[in-house]
XYZ file of C-alpha atoms in Angstrom:
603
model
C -77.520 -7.111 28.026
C -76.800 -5.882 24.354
C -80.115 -5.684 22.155
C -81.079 -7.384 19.655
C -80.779 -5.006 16.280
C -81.353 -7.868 13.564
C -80.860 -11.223 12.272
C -78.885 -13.195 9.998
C -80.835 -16.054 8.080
C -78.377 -18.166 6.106
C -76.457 -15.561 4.238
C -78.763 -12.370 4.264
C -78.888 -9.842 7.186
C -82.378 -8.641 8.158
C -83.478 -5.959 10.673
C -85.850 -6.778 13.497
C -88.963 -5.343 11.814
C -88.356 -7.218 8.544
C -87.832 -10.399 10.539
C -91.216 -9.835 12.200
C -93.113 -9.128 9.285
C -91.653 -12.126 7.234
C -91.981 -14.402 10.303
C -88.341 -15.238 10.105
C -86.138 -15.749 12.641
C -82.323 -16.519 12.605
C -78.717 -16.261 14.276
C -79.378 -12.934 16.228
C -77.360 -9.684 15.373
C -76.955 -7.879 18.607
C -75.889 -3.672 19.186
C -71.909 -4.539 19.302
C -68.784 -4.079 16.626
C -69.272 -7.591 14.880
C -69.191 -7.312 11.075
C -72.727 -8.010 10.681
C -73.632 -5.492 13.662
C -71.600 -2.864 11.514
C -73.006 -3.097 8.332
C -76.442 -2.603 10.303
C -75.237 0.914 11.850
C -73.580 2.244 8.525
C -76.296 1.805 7.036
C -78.624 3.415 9.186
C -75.557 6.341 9.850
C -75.459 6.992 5.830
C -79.324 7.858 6.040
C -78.425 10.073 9.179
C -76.129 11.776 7.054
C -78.107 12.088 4.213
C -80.947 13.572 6.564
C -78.855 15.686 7.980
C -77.642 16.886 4.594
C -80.957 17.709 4.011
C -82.189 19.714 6.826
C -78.331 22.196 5.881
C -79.454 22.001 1.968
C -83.196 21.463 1.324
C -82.470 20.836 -2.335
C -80.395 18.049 -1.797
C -81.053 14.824 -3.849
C -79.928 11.776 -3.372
C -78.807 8.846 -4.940
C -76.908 5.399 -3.565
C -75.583 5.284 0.298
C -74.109 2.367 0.534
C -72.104 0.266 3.402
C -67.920 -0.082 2.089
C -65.545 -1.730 3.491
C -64.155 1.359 4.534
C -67.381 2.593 6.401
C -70.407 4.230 4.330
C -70.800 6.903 1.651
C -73.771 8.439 -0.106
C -73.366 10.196 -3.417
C -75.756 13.406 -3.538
C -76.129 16.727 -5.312
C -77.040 20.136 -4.043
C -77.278 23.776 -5.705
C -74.671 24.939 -2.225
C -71.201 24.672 -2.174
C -69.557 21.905 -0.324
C -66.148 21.101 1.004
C -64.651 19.311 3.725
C -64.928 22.501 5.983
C -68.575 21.529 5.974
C -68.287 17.661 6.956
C -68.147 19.350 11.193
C -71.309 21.131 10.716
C -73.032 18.008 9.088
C -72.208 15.660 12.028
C -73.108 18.350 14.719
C -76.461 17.597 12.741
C -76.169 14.290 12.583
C -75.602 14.205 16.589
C -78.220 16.455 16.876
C -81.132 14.181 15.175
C -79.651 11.167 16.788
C -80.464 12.777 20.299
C -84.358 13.174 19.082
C -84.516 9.441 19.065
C -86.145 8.838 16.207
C -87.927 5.360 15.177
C -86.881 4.259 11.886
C -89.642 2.164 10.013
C -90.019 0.474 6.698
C -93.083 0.792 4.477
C -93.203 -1.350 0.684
C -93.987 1.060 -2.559
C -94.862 -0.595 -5.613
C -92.969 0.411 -8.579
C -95.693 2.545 -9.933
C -96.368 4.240 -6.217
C -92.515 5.171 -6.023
C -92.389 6.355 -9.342
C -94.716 8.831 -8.898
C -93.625 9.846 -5.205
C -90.153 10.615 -6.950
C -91.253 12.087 -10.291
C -89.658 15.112 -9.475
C -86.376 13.430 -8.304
C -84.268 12.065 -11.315
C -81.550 10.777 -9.275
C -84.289 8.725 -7.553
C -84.927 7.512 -10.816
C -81.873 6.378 -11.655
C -82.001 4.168 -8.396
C -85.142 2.614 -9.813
C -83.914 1.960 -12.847
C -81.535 -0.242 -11.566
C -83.409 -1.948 -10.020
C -85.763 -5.168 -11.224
C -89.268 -5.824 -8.671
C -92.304 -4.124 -8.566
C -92.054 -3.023 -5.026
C -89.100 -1.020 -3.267
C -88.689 -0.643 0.391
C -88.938 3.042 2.331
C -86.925 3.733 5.089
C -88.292 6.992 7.258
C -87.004 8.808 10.232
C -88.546 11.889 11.414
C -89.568 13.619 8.473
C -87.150 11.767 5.893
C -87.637 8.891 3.947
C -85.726 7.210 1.181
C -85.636 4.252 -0.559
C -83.669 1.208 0.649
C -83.597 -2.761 1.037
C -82.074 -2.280 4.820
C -81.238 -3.548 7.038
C -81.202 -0.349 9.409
C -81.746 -0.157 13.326
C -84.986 0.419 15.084
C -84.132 3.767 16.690
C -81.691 6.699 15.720
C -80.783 6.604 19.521
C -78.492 3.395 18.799
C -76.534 6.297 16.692
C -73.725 8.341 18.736
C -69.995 7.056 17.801
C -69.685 8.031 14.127
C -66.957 10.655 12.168
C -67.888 11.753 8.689
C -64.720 11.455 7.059
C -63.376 12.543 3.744
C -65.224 14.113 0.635
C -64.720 13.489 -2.753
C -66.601 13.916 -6.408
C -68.294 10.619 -7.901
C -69.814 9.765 -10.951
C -73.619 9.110 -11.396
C -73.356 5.338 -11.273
C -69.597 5.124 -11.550
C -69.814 5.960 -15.695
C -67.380 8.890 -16.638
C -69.602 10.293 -19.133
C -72.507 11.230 -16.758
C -73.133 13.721 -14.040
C -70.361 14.534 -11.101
C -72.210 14.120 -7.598
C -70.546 14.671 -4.168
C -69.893 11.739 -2.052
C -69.236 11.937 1.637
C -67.655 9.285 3.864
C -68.015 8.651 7.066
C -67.253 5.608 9.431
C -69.017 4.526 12.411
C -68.864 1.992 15.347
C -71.116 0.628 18.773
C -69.188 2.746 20.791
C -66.578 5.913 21.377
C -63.898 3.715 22.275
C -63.718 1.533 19.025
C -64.482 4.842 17.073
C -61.348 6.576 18.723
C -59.064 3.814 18.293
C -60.257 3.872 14.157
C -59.624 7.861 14.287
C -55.971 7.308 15.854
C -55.087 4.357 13.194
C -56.378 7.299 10.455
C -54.055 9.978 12.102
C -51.367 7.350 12.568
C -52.188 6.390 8.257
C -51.888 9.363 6.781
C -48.291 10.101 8.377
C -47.316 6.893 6.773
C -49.331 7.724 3.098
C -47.099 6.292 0.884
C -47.332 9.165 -1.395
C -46.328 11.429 1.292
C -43.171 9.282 1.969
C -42.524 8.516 -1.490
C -42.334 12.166 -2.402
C -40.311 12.431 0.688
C -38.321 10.121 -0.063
C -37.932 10.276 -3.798
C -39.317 6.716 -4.043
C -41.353 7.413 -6.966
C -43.346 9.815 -8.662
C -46.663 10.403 -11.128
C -46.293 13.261 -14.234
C -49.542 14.369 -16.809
C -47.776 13.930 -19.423
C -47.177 10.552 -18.970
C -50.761 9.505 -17.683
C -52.983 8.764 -14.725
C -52.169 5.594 -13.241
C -48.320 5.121 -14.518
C -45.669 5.234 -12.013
C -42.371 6.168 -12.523
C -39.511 5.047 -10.237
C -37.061 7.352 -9.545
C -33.231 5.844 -8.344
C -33.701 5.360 -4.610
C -37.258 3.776 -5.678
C -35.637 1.067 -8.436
C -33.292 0.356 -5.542
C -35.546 -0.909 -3.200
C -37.372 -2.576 -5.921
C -34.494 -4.451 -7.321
C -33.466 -5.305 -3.930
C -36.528 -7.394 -3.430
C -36.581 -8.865 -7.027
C -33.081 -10.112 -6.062
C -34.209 -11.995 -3.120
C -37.165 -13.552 -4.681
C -34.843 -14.329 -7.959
C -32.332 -15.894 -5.482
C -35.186 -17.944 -4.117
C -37.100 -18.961 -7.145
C -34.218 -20.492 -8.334
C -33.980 -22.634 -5.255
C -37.281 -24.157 -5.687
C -36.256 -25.077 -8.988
C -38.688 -21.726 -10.751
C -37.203 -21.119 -14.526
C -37.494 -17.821 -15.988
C -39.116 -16.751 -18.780
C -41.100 -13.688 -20.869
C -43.942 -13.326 -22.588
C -44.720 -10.210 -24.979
C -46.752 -7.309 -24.062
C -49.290 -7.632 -26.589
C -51.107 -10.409 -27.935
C -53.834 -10.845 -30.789
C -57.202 -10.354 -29.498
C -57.634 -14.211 -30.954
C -55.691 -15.933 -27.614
C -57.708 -13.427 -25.441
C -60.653 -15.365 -27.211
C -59.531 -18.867 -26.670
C -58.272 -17.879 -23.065
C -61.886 -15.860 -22.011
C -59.968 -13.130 -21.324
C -62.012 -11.029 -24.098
C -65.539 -12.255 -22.935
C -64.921 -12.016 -18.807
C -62.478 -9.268 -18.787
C -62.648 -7.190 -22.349
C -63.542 -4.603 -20.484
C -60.402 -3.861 -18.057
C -58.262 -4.332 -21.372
C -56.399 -2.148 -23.763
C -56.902 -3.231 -27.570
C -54.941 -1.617 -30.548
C -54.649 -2.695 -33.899
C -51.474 -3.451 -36.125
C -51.952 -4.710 -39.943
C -55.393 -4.595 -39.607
C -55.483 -7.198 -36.929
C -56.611 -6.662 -33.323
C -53.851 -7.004 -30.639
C -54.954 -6.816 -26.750
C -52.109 -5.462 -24.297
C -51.685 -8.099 -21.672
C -53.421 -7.801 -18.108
C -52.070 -11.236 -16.698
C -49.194 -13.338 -18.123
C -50.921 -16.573 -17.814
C -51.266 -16.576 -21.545
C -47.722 -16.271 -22.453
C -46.811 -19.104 -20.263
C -49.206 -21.147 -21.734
C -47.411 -20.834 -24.481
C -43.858 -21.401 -23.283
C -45.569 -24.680 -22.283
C -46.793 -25.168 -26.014
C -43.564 -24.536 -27.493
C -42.426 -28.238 -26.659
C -43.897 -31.347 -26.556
C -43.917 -32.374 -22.658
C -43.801 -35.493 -20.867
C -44.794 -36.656 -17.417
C -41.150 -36.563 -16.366
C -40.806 -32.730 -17.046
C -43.882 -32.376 -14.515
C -43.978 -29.979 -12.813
C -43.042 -27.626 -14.674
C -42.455 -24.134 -12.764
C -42.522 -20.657 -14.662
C -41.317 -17.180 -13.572
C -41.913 -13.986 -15.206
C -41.923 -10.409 -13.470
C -44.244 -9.485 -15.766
C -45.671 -5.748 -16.846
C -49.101 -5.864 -17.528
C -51.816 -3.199 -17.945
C -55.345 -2.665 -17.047
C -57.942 -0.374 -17.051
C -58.918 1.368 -14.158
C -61.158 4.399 -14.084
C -59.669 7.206 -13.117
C -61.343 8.125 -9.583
C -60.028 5.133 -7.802
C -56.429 5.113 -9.042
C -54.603 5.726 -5.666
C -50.555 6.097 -5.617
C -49.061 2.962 -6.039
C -51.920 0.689 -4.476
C -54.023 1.112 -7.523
C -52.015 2.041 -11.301
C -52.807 0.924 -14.488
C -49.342 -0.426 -15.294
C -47.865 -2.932 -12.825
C -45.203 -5.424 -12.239
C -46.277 -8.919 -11.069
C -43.960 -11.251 -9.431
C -46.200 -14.194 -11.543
C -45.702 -17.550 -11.380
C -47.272 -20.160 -12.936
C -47.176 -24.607 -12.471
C -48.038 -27.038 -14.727
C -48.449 -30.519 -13.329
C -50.111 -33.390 -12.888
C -53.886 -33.316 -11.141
C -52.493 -35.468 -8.353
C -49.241 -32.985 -7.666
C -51.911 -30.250 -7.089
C -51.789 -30.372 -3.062
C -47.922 -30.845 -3.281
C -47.416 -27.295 -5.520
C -49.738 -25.636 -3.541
C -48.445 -26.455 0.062
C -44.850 -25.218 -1.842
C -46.594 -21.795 -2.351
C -47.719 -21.860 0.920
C -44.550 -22.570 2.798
C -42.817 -20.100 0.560
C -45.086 -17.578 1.395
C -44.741 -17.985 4.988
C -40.644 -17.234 4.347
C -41.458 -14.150 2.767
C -44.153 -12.920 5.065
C -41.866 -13.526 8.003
C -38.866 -11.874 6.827
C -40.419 -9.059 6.454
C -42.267 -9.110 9.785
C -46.204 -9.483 8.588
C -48.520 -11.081 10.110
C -51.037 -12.745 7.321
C -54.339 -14.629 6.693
C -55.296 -16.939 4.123
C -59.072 -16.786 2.614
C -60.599 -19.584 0.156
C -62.743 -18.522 -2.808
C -64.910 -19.979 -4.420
C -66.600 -20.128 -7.704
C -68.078 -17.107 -8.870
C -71.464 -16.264 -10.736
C -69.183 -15.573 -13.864
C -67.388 -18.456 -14.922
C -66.121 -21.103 -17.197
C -65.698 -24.434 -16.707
C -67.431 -27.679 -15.595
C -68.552 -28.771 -12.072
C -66.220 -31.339 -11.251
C -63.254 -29.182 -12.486
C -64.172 -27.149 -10.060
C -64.926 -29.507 -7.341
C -61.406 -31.278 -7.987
C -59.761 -28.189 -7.764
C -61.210 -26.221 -4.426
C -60.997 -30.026 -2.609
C -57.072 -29.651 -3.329
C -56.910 -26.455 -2.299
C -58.364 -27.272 0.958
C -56.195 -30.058 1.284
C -53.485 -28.008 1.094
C -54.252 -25.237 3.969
C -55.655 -28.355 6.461
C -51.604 -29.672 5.798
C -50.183 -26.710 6.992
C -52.796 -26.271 9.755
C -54.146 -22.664 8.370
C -57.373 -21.420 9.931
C -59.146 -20.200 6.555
C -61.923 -17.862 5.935
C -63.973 -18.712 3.111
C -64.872 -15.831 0.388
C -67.730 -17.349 -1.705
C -67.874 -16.466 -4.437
C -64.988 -14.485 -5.116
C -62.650 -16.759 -7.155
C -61.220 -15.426 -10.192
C -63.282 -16.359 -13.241
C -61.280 -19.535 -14.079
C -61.085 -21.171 -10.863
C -60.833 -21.463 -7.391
C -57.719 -19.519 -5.274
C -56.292 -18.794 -2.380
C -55.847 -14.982 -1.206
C -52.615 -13.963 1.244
C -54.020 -11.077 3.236
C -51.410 -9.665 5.403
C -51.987 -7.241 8.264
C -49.053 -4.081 8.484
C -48.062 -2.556 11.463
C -50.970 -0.248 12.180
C -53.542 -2.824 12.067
C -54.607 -2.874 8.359
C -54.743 -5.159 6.046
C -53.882 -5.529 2.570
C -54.937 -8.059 -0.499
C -51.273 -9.243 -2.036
C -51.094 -12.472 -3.159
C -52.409 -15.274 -4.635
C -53.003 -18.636 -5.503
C -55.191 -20.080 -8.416
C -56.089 -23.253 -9.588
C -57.115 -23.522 -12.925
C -57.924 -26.522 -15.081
C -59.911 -24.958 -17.901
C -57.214 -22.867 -19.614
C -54.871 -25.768 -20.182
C -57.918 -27.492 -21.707
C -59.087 -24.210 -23.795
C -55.508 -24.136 -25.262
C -55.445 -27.934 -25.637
C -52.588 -28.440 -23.364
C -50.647 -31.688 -23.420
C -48.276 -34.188 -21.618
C -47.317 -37.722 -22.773
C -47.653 -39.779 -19.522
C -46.430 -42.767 -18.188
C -48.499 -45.223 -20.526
C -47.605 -43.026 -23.838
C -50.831 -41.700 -23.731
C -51.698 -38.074 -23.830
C -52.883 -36.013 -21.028
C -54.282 -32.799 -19.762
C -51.974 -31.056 -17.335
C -53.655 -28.499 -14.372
C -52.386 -25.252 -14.270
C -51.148 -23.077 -11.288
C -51.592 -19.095 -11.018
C -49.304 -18.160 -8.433
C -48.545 -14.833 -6.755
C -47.245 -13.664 -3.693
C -46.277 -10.411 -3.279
C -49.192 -9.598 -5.737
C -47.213 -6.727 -7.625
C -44.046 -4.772 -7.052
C -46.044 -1.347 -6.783
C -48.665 -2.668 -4.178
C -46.051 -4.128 -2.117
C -43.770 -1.451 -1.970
C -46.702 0.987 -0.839
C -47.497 -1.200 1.553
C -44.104 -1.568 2.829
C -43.434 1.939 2.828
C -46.574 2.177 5.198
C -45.727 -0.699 7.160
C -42.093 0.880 8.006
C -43.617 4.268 7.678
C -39.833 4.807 5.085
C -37.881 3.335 7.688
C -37.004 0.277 5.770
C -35.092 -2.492 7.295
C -31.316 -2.695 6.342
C -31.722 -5.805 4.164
C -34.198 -3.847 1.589
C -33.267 0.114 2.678
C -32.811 1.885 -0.608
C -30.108 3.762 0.717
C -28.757 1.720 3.626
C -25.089 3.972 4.095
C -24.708 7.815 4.132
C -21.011 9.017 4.411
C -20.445 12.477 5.642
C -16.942 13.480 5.107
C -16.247 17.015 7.398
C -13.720 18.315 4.885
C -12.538 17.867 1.508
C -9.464 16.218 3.260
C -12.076 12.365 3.888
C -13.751 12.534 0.451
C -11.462 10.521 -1.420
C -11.140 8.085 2.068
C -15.435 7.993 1.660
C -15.568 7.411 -1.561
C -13.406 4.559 -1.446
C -15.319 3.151 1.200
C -17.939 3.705 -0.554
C -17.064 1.351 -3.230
C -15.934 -1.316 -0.856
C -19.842 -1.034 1.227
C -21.432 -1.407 -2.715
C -19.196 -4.103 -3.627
C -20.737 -6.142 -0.304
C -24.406 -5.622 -2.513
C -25.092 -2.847 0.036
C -25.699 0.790 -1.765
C -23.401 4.239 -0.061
C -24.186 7.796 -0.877
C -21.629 10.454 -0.009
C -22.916 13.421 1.346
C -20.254 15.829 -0.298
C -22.474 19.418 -0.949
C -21.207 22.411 0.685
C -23.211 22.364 3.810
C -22.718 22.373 7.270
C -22.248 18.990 9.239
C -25.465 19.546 10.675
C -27.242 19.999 7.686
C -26.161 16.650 6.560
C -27.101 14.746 9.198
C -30.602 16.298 9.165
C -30.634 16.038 5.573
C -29.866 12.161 5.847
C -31.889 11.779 8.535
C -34.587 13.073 6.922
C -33.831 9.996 4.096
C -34.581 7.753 6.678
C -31.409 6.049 6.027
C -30.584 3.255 8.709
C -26.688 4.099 8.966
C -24.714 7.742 8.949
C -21.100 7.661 9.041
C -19.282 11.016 9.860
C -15.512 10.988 8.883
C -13.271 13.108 10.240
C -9.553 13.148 10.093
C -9.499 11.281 13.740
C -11.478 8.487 11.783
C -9.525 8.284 8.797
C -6.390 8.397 10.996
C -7.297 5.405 13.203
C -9.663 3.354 10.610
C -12.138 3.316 13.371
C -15.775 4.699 12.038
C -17.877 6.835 13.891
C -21.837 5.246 13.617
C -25.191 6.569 14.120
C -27.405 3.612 13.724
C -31.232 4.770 13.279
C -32.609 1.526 13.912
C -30.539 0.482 16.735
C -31.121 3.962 17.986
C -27.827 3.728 19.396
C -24.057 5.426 17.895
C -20.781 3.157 18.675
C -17.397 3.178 17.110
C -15.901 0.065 15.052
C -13.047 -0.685 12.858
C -13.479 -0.154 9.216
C -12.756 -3.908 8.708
C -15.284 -5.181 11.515
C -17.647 -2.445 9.640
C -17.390 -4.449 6.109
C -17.991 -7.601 7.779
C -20.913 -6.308 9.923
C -22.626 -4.944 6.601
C -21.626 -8.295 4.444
C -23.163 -10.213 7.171
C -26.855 -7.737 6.887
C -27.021 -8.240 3.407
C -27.107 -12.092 4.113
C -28.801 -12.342 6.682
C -32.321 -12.136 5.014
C -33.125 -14.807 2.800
C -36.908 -16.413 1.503
């Protein structure tokens, strides 16, 4: 039988001796890979670590350790030299304290007590500082103690399927003006088997890094002198991003979406009315024209609120559905920007509904069916989570009671199991997030759906209805492939660059043998193009085998080689790569085979 390692009571997870000593009791947290048996052992594995950091370097000091959704860090600094050569020697230490068996026990410090136990510690201080009470809890385990709320486990014993992972430079408290610390990661599980399984997904990961593949590829690329954070797509890149802004055109237009564009830049005085300045001032870019401020946009919402305003509406125009792959910027600090997954310039594939409060459930099960297209055409498997009203917010209760109930409504229709984030809505209202899982196992935040009734009422947003009378219309946030540049990393990981047909960037490479099939390839070429597919001609001065390494390399679905047999007869010579197969067929069975791919995927 598992053992019992701690407790959940309503929302907060508790170890065994902090139950005991509060006289509390709850759902019990046994030794196993549940989520709240996880965040139990990371926590207690980040203070292994950071003992066994200290044993190696007696002058470490530390500072936060906390439990991530990507396992557990702790940010420290040390006099020695450290580098990811050193993360094997750490966890033989690790390992090594973990087979000593070590109780781990909490003891309360008052604020005073722990202030002068650490005097001599200013990173210690800094944690304090942080932190409001008059008492802090104390973790020891052998001969190290630090502070911490918990939870941890009773024993270090429990400790034996862990990998310290990467390492990377932090700053103190996240602020870029104060002092660089090392943080290690590391990841840990109940047992070997889970743990290996994580390590092969990692291997299996990195050889599908988007970066890697992009650079590969020629997908995309960063430059200095441009900035941090600011991608620029390169030909076979814009490809596959067009390719997927066609479809989704094509199928906005279907469900009756209009188009329309907003500017870039705004004054600061809508980013006042909207909240924009007061809840999110800080992840915007200002500037300052004529002596007025301007903020650069980080959503589009604002813009469409004022397409909306630049007519008077009536209930017959409901509802009212706007488009806009819109470019907006935000600030993100400079140690978590991460390829494509995390930029400060992005393209959203935004959407936004205005309509009546009883067409809420309607629009929204739209979204969701639409989403489902999508997510099945390209293959992904996908979850939808609920959240709920945040701590920082705007609006009234009921708005926000009217507006969850209909988005609940909505999910029960299409018989979605939900999970329920609370919360973690967006400032303005309740949503819906589309988590979708690749092929690896992982899974990735995309899109969403907000409701939001206090921005149409902020701007003062109208409709004449039914009785001449004039009305306050809901608004709809609405994304679902959350932003070109997230979703093509994630695709490229998905695939691992071996893109479908339907979106490959290049989905033909023709490799004449001699000069004597150029002009016969290039003419094919146009023909394959003209079908909306996209042909490169392999025509350098290289041998045949070169060129079919070199495209396969591309990870381009189809290679064509053309000799003077093929040009002859009409009959092409394929290699398909995702058929894994080669066959012959005539050039005009060919066309129609390719015409028929490029319509065969639709949302």
């Amino acid at each position: 039988m598992s053992e019992i390692i701690g407790f959940k009571v309503g929302e907060e997870i508790i170890d065994t001796q902090t139950a005991q000593e509060r006289g509390l009791s709850g759902e019990e947290i046994i030794f196993d890979n549940s989520i709240e048996s996880l965040s139990i052992i990371r926590h207690s594995c980040a203070h292994l670590m950071a003992q066994a950091i200290k044993e190696l370097y007696p002058d470490a000091k530390f500072f936060v350790g906390p439990v991530v959704d990507e396992g557990f860090y702790y940010d420290f600094k040390t006099t020695s030299k450290i580098s990811e050569e050193d993360l094997p020697k750490i966890e033989k230490q690790m390992k090594e304290i973990a087979k000593k068996k070590l109780p781990i026990n909490k003891s309360v410090m008052s604020r005073q007590e722990a202030m002068e136990k650490f005097k001599n510690d200013e990173l210690k201080q800094a944690v304090m500082s942080r932190i409001t009470g008059d008492s802090f809890g104390i973790y020891s385990q052998g001969d190290f103690e630090d502070l911490c709320r918990g939870p941890h486990l009773p024993n270090t014993r429990f400790l034996h399927s862990f990998k310290l992972t990467k390492l990377a430079g932090a700053y103190l408290g996240g602020d870029e003006k104060a002092e660089m610390l090392i943080r290690i990661y590391g990841i840990a599980f109940a047992d070997k088997e889970t743990l290996n399984a994580y390590l092969t997904q990692i291997e299996e990961a990195k050889k599908r890094d988007h970066r890697k593949i992009g650079t590969e590829m020629g997908l995309f690329t960063f430059d200095e002198e441009v900035g941090a954070g600011l991608p620029i797509w390169l030909p076979k890149g814009a490809r596959l991003r067009r390719r997927i802004e066609e479809l989704l055109t094509k199928a906005l237009m279907i469900r009756d979406y209009e188009p329309v564009r907003g500017p870039e830049i705004l004054k600061s005085s809508v980013w006042k009315i909207s909240g924009h300045y007061d809840n999110y001032g800080e992840n915007m870019y200002f500037t300052t024209i004529d002596d007025v401020e301007y903020g650069i946009k980080p959503m589009n919402c604002v813009g469409h609120v004022k397409v909306y305003q630049s007519s008077i509406r009536s209930y017959r125009e409901l509802p009212l559905r706007f488009y806009e792959y819109g470019v907006v910027h935000r600030h993100e600090k400079s140690g978590v920007l991460h390829g494509l997954l995390r930029v400060r310039e992005f393209t959203q594939d935004d959407a936004h509904i205005f309509c009546r409060p009883e067409q809420i459930k309607a629009e929204v099960s739209n979204i969701i069916a639409f989403t489902d297209s999508i997510m099945q055409a390209f293959g992904f498997h996908y979850e939808m989570e609920l959240a709920t009203r945040p701590e920082k917010s705007i609006g009234e209760d009921r708005v926000w009671e009217v507006a969850t109930q209909a988005l609940v409504d909505a999910l029960q229709e299409h018989k979605i199991s939900y999970k329920i984030d609370e919360g973690g809505g967006a400032f303005y209202g309740p949503k819906i997030d589309i988590k979708i899982t690749d092929a690896i196992g992982r899974k990735w935040q995309c899109g969403t759906v907000q409701i939001d009734m206090n921005l149409p009422h902020r701007f003062m947003l109208e409709y004449v209805d039914e009785n001449n009378q004039m009305q306050e219309p809901v608004m709809i946030h609405r994304a679902i492939l959350g932003s070109f540049e997230r979703f093509s990393a994630i695709l490229t990981e998905h695939f691992g660059g071996e893109f479908p047909f339907f979106i490959a960037p290049t989905q033909i490479v023709l490799i004449p043998i001699s000069e004597n099939q150029h002009t016969y390839a290039e003419e094919l070429r146009k023909q394959i193009i003209a079908l909306g597919a996209y042909a490169e001609v392999m025509d350098k001065n290289e041998t045949l085998n070169k060129k079919i390494r070199n495209a396969e390399k591309q990870r381009v679905p189809m290679i064509l080689v053309i000799g003077e047999k093929e040009q002859q007869s009409g009959t092409l010579a394929i290699r398909d790569r995702r058929e894994k197969s080669q066959y012959e067929m005539k050039e005009s069975e060919f066309l129609n085979m390719i015409e028929k791919k490029m319509r065969e995927v639709s949302f």
